[in-house]
Amino acid sequence: WKASYRESFSLCLARAFAHLYVTLEIGSSFLEHGGSLYVYSNDSKISLSEEVLTHAENLGVRLLSSSESEDYGISSGMLFKKESKICDRYPRRFAVIKRSNKDKEV
């Protein structure tokens, strides 16, 4: 992880990376304000847990609705928009993020 990459990209793509909780934390740390994180996934937006959505909010990203995503030409997967600066404590080490997510699922 290089600090020079922090919040410096307008677009981040993820496919078969990790659980959405982990993907959001790592991916959102690369996005500049107003940037987009596209997660190629078969998961339904409706099936997302409250923990994942709360985590996204804490990371400064918001899941766009289907109609908002379609404005960008996205008809499948999930599109998140970076709306605020990420806290300096993120991203945490991969093992810590994964453990934190596992604790919430139990």
mmCIF file of C-alpha atoms in Angstrom:
data_model
loop_
_atom_site.group_PDB
_atom_site.id
_atom_site.type_symbol
_atom_site.label_atom_id
_atom_site.label_comp_id
_atom_site.label_asym_id
_atom_site.label_seq_id
_atom_site.Cartn_x
_atom_site.Cartn_y
_atom_site.Cartn_z
ATOM 1 C CA TRP A 1 0.000 0.000 0.000
ATOM 2 C CA LYS A 2 1.474 3.349 -1.011
ATOM 3 C CA ALA A 3 0.280 6.514 0.671
ATOM 4 C CA SER A 4 0.707 8.352 -2.648
ATOM 5 C CA TYR A 5 -2.199 6.309 -4.073
ATOM 6 C CA ARG A 6 -4.571 7.364 -1.290
ATOM 7 C CA GLU A 7 -7.640 9.145 -2.647
ATOM 8 C CA SER A 8 -6.040 9.803 -6.019
ATOM 9 C CA PHE A 9 -8.174 7.865 -8.536
ATOM 10 C CA SER A 10 -11.499 8.742 -10.105
ATOM 11 C CA LEU A 11 -12.465 5.120 -10.785
ATOM 12 C CA CYS A 12 -11.778 1.819 -9.071
ATOM 13 C CA LEU A 13 -13.010 -1.554 -10.367
ATOM 14 C CA ALA A 14 -13.341 -4.750 -8.348
ATOM 15 C CA ARG A 15 -14.202 -8.249 -9.519
ATOM 16 C CA ALA A 16 -13.845 -11.420 -7.432
ATOM 17 C CA PHE A 17 -11.710 -9.528 -4.925
ATOM 18 C CA ALA A 18 -13.191 -10.186 -1.482
ATOM 19 C CA HIS A 19 -16.380 -9.869 0.523
ATOM 20 C CA LEU A 20 -18.072 -6.531 -0.208
ATOM 21 C CA TYR A 21 -17.228 -5.265 3.307
ATOM 22 C CA VAL A 22 -13.502 -5.717 2.571
ATOM 23 C CA THR A 23 -13.747 -4.500 -1.028
ATOM 24 C CA LEU A 24 -15.419 -1.264 0.065
ATOM 25 C CA GLU A 25 -12.774 -0.459 2.657
ATOM 26 C CA ILE A 26 -9.840 -1.047 0.352
ATOM 27 C CA GLY A 27 -11.423 0.327 -2.821
ATOM 28 C CA SER A 28 -12.810 3.507 -1.260
ATOM 29 C CA SER A 29 -9.385 4.433 0.066
ATOM 30 C CA PHE A 30 -8.139 4.832 -3.525
ATOM 31 C CA LEU A 31 -11.002 7.107 -4.647
ATOM 32 C CA GLU A 32 -10.814 10.869 -4.856
ATOM 33 C CA HIS A 33 -13.876 12.876 -3.816
ATOM 34 C CA GLY A 34 -16.555 12.306 -6.455
ATOM 35 C CA GLY A 35 -14.869 9.122 -7.678
ATOM 36 C CA SER A 36 -16.681 5.862 -8.398
ATOM 37 C CA LEU A 37 -16.151 2.305 -7.201
ATOM 38 C CA TYR A 38 -17.678 -0.336 -9.477
ATOM 39 C CA VAL A 39 -18.073 -3.783 -7.936
ATOM 40 C CA TYR A 40 -18.863 -6.500 -10.449
ATOM 41 C CA SER A 41 -21.101 -8.796 -8.433
ATOM 42 C CA ASN A 42 -24.194 -10.937 -8.727
ATOM 43 C CA ASP A 43 -25.255 -9.853 -5.224
ATOM 44 C CA SER A 44 -28.492 -7.948 -5.149
ATOM 45 C CA LYS A 45 -28.525 -4.408 -3.808
ATOM 46 C CA ILE A 46 -31.602 -5.420 -1.836
ATOM 47 C CA SER A 47 -29.741 -8.259 -0.094
ATOM 48 C CA LEU A 48 -26.962 -6.048 1.323
ATOM 49 C CA SER A 49 -26.728 -6.150 5.096
ATOM 50 C CA GLU A 50 -27.135 -3.076 7.254
ATOM 51 C CA GLU A 51 -23.521 -3.603 8.445
ATOM 52 C CA VAL A 52 -22.185 -3.310 4.889
ATOM 53 C CA LEU A 53 -24.239 -0.191 4.167
ATOM 54 C CA THR A 54 -23.185 1.413 7.469
ATOM 55 C CA HIS A 55 -19.558 0.556 6.739
ATOM 56 C CA ALA A 56 -19.882 2.163 3.291
ATOM 57 C CA GLU A 57 -21.257 5.312 4.911
ATOM 58 C CA ASN A 58 -18.359 5.362 7.407
ATOM 59 C CA LEU A 59 -15.979 5.088 4.445
ATOM 60 C CA GLY A 60 -17.574 8.065 2.710
ATOM 61 C CA VAL A 61 -19.184 6.100 -0.130
ATOM 62 C CA ARG A 62 -22.825 5.699 -1.095
ATOM 63 C CA LEU A 63 -24.418 2.917 -3.111
ATOM 64 C CA LEU A 64 -26.128 4.419 -6.127
ATOM 65 C CA SER A 65 -29.650 3.334 -6.978
ATOM 66 C CA SER A 66 -30.293 1.321 -10.134
ATOM 67 C CA SER A 67 -31.531 4.406 -11.972
ATOM 68 C CA GLU A 68 -28.471 6.445 -10.894
ATOM 69 C CA SER A 69 -26.180 3.601 -12.020
ATOM 70 C CA GLU A 70 -27.926 3.434 -15.379
ATOM 71 C CA ASP A 71 -27.115 7.132 -15.895
ATOM 72 C CA TYR A 72 -23.466 5.950 -16.013
ATOM 73 C CA GLY A 73 -24.304 3.053 -18.341
ATOM 74 C CA ILE A 74 -24.135 0.463 -15.535
ATOM 75 C CA SER A 75 -26.924 -2.130 -15.599
ATOM 76 C CA SER A 76 -25.366 -4.886 -13.473
ATOM 77 C CA GLY A 77 -23.126 -4.974 -10.445
ATOM 78 C CA MET A 78 -22.960 -2.146 -7.917
ATOM 79 C CA LEU A 79 -21.743 1.407 -8.282
ATOM 80 C CA PHE A 80 -20.632 3.424 -5.268
ATOM 81 C CA LYS A 81 -19.866 7.146 -5.263
ATOM 82 C CA LYS A 82 -17.268 8.764 -2.970
ATOM 83 C CA GLU A 83 -19.003 11.605 -1.159
ATOM 84 C CA SER A 84 -16.590 12.482 1.639
ATOM 85 C CA LYS A 85 -12.973 12.067 2.685
ATOM 86 C CA ILE A 86 -12.073 8.749 4.271
ATOM 87 C CA CYS A 87 -10.912 8.709 7.899
ATOM 88 C CA ASP A 88 -7.137 8.335 8.314
ATOM 89 C CA ARG A 89 -7.558 5.006 10.131
ATOM 90 C CA TYR A 90 -8.737 3.378 6.876
ATOM 91 C CA PRO A 91 -7.794 1.200 5.182
ATOM 92 C CA ARG A 92 -6.797 -1.206 7.894
ATOM 93 C CA ARG A 93 -4.666 -4.269 7.220
ATOM 94 C CA PHE A 94 -6.487 -6.936 5.203
ATOM 95 C CA ALA A 95 -6.573 -9.453 8.081
ATOM 96 C CA VAL A 96 -8.032 -6.832 10.439
ATOM 97 C CA ILE A 97 -10.770 -5.870 7.976
ATOM 98 C CA LYS A 98 -11.618 -9.517 7.338
ATOM 99 C CA ARG A 99 -11.744 -10.300 11.062
ATOM 100 C CA SER A 100 -13.909 -7.241 11.720
ATOM 101 C CA ASN A 101 -16.377 -8.364 9.053
ATOM 102 C CA LYS A 102 -16.435 -11.939 10.410
ATOM 103 C CA ASP A 103 -17.201 -10.632 13.923
ATOM 104 C CA LYS A 104 -20.201 -8.716 12.560
ATOM 105 C CA GLU A 105 -21.589 -11.736 10.669
ATOM 106 C CA VAL A 106 -21.700 -13.971 13.748
#
